[in-house]
Tab-separated table of C-alpha atoms in Angstrom:
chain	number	residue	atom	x	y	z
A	1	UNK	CA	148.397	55.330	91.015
A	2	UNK	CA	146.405	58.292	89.452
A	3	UNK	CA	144.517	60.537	91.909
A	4	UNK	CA	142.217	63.436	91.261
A	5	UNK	CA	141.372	65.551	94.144
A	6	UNK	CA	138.049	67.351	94.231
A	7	UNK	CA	136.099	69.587	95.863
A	8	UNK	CA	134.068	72.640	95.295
A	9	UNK	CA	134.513	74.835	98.079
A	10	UNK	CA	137.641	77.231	99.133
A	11	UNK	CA	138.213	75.258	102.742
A	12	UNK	CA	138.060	71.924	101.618
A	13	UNK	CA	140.614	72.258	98.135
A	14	UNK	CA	143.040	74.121	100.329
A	15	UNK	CA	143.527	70.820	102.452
A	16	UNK	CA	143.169	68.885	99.498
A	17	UNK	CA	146.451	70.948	97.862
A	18	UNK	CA	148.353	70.059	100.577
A	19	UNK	CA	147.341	66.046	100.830
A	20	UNK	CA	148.674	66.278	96.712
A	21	UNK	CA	151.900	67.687	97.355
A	22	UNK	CA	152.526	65.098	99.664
A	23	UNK	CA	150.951	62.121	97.148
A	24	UNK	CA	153.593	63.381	94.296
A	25	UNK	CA	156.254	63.129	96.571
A	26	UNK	CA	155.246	59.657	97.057
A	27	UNK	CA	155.642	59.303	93.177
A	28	UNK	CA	151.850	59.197	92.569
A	29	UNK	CA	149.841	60.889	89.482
A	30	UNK	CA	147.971	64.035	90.408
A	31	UNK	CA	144.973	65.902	88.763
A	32	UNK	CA	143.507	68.388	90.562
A	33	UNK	CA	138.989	69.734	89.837
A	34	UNK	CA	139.537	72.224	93.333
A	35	UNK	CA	137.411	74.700	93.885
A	36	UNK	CA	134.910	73.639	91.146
A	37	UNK	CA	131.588	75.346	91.738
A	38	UNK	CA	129.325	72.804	90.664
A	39	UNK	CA	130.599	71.486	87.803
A	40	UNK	CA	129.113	68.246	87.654
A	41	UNK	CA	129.938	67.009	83.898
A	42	UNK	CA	132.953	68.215	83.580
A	43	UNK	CA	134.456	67.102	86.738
A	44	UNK	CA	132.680	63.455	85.689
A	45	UNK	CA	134.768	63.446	82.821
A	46	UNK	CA	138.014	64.516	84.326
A	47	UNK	CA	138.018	61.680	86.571
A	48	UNK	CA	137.244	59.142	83.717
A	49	UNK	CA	141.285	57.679	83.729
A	50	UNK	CA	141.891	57.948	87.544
A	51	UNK	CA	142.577	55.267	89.989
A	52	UNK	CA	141.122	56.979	92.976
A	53	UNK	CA	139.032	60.000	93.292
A	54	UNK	CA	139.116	62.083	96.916
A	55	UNK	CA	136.406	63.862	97.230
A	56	UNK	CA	135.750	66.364	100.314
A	57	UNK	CA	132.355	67.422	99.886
A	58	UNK	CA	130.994	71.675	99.370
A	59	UNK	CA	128.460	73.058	101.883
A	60	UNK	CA	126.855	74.596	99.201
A	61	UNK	CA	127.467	72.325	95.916
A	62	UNK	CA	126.361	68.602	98.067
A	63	UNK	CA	123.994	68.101	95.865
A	64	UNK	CA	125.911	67.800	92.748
A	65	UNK	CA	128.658	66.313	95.085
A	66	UNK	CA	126.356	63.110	95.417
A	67	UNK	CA	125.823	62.911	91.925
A	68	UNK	CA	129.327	62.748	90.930
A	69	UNK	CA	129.885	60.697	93.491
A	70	UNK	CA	127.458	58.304	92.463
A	71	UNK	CA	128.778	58.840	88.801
A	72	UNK	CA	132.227	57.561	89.790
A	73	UNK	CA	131.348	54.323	91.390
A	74	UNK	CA	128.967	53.780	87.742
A	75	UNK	CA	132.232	53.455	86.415
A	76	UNK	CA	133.872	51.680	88.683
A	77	UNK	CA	136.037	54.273	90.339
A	78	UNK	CA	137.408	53.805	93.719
A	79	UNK	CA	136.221	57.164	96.021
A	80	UNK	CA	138.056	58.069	99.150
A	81	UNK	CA	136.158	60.688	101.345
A	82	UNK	CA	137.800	63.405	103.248
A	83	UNK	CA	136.066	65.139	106.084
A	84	UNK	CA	138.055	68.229	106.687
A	85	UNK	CA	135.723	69.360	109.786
A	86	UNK	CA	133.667	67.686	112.583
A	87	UNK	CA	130.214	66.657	111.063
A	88	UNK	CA	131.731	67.390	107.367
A	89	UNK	CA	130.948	63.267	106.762
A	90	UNK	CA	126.954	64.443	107.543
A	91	UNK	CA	126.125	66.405	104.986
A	92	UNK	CA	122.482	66.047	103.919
A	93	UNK	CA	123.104	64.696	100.549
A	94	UNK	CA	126.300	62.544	101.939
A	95	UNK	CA	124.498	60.692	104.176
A	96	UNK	CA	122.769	58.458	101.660
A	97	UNK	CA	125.136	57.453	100.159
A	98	UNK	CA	128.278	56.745	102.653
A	99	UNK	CA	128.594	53.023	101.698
A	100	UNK	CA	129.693	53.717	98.193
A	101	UNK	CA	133.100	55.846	99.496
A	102	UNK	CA	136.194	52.679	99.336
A	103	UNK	CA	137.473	54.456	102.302
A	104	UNK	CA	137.066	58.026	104.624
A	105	UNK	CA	139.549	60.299	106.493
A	106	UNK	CA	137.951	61.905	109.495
A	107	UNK	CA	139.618	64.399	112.796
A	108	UNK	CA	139.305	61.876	115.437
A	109	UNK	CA	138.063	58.800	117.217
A	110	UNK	CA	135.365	60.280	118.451
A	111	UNK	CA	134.070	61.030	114.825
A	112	UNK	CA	135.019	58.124	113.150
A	113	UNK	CA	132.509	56.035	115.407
A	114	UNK	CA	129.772	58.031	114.691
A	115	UNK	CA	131.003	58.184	110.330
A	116	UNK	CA	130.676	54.027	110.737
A	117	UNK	CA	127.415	54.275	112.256
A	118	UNK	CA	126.098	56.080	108.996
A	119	UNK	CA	127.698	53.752	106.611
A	120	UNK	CA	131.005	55.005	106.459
A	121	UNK	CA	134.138	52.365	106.013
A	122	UNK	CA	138.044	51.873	105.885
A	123	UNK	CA	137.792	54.830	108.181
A	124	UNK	CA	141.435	56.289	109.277
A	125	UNK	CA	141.782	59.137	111.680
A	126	UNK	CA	143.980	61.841	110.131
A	127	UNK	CA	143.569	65.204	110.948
A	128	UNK	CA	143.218	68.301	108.935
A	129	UNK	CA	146.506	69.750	107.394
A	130	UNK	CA	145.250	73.362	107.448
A	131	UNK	CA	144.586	72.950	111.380
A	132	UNK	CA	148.231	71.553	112.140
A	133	UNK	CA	149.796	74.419	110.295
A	134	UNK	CA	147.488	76.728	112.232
A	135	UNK	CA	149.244	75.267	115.496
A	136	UNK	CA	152.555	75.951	114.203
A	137	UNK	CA	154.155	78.835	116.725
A	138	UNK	CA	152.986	82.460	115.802
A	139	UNK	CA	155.616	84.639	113.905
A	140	UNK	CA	154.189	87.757	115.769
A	141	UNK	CA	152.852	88.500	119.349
A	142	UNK	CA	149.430	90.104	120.356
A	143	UNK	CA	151.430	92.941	121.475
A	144	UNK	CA	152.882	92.976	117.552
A	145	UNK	CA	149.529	92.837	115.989
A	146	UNK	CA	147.861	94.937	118.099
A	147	UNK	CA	150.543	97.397	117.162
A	148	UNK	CA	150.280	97.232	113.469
A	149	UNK	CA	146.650	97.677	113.327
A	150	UNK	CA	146.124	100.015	115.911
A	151	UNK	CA	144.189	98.383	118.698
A	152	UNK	CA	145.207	99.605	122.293
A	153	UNK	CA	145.832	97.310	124.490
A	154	UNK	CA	143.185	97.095	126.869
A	155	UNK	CA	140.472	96.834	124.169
A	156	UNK	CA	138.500	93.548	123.098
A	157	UNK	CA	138.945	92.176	120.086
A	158	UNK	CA	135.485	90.485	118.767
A	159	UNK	CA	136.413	88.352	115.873
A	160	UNK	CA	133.457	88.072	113.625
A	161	UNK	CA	133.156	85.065	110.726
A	162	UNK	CA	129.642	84.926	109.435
A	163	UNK	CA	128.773	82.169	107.406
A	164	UNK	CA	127.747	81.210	103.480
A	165	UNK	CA	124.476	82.657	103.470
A	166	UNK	CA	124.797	86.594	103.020
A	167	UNK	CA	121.128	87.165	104.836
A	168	UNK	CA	121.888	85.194	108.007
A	169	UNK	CA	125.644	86.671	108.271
A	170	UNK	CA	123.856	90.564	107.442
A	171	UNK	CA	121.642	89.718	110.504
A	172	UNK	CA	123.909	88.226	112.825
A	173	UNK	CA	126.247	91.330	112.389
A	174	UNK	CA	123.815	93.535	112.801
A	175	UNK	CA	122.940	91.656	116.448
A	176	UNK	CA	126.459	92.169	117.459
A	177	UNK	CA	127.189	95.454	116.191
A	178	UNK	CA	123.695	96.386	118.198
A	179	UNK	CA	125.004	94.559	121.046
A	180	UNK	CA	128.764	95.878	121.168
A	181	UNK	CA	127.217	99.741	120.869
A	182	UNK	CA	124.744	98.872	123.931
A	183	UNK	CA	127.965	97.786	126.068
A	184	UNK	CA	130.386	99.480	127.802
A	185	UNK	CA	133.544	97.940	126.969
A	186	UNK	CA	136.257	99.293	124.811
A	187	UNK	CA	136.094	96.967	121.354
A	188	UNK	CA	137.815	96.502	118.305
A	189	UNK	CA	135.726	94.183	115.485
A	190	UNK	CA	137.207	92.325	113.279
A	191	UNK	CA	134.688	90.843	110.692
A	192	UNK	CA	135.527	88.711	107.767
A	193	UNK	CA	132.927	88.153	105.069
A	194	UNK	CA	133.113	85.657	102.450
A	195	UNK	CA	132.947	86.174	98.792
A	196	UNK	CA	129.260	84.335	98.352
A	197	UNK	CA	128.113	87.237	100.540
A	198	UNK	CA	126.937	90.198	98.159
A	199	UNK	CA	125.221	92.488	100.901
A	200	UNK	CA	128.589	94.225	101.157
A	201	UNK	CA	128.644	95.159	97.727
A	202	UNK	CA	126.569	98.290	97.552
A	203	UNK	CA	128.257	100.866	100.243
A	204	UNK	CA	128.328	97.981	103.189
A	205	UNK	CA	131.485	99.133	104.411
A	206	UNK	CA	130.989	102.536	103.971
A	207	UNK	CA	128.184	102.274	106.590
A	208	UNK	CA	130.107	100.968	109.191
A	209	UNK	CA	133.135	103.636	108.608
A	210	UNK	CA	132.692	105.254	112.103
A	211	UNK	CA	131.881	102.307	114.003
A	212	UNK	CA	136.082	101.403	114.454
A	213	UNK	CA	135.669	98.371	112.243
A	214	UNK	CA	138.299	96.596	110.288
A	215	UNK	CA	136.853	94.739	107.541
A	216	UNK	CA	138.595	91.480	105.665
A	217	UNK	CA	136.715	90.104	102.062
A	218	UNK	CA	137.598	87.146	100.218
A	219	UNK	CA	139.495	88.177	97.145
């Protein structure tokens, strides 16, 4: 069989990688559209000679995701959906069209009733590879990493993700920053910004230089 894997955003084609490795091994045909950006027309015409397309849909690309989507089954395609977080199955421009997916991957039980409920079908409960790698023992101990970056050991570490949308994240940090400087405890911040977010770009880290903040960006 000949399988394409595709998806337009960073989380999804990482767990996508993974699920290929382990479909050559199994002696099947691989082509890979990760990471895409939006695409639409070329990724359509990549797919044109596969046997199955899996497709695990962008937070900010759903859109064109549909109309690919919708493009493969036009040409007779078979489309297997994989949900690589709870509610992934619910995107906005998903939702219509969940009957035309052959099949979907989802975490749990608990998720695949409500995926059938929406249309959803051939639904098989099987994880997220990223997640069971993340539950793999750790090769350090707090005590380690609080070592190598400095953080004594009665501090807090706040842990600080943000989300796609630059604005919203540049607000929420602010809120916490303003909140952490009004408390009394003894903090260490670790943010980590995404590279959609462009607030950062013009002396953003620079402005939080005394404020004992470790920053992490997207290369």
């Amino acid at each position: 069989m000949k399988i394409m894997f595709f998806s337009q955003d960073l989380g999804p084609s990482r767990n996508l990688a993974r699920i290929a490795v382990e479909a050559v091994d199994r002696g099947h045909e691989v082509k890979f559209c990760l990471y895409a950006g939006g695409r639409v027309k070329e990724i359509a015409e990549l797919s044109l000679d596969c046997d199955l397309v899996v497709v695990s849909a962008s937070t900010l690309f759903d859109k064109a995701d549909a109309e690919i989507i919708m493009h493969l089954k036009n040409q007779k395609i078979k489309t297997a959906y994989f949900s690589d977080t709870y509610g992934a199955w619910a995107r906005p421009a998903i939702l219509p069209i969940a009957g035309l997916f052959d099949c979907a991957f989802v975490l749990d039980v608990f998720e695949k009733s409500k995926a059938m409920e929406v249309g959803f079908k051939n639904i098989v409960v099987s994880l997220v590879p990223l997640w069971e790698e993340f539950s793999k023992p750790p090769l350090y101990t707090s005590d380690d990493i609080r070592m190598t970056l400095g953080i004594k050991r009665d501090a807090k570490i706040v842990l600080f993700m943000g989300i796609k949308k630059g604005e919203i994240t540049k607000r929420a940090l602010g809120d916490l920053l303003g909140a952490l400087w009004r408390s009394n405890i003894d903090y260490f911040l670790l943010p980590r910004f995404r590279k959609e977010d462009e607030f950062y770009e013009d002396g953003f880290y620079e402005s939080f230089l005394n404020s004992r903040i470790t920053c992490w960006k997207d290369s």
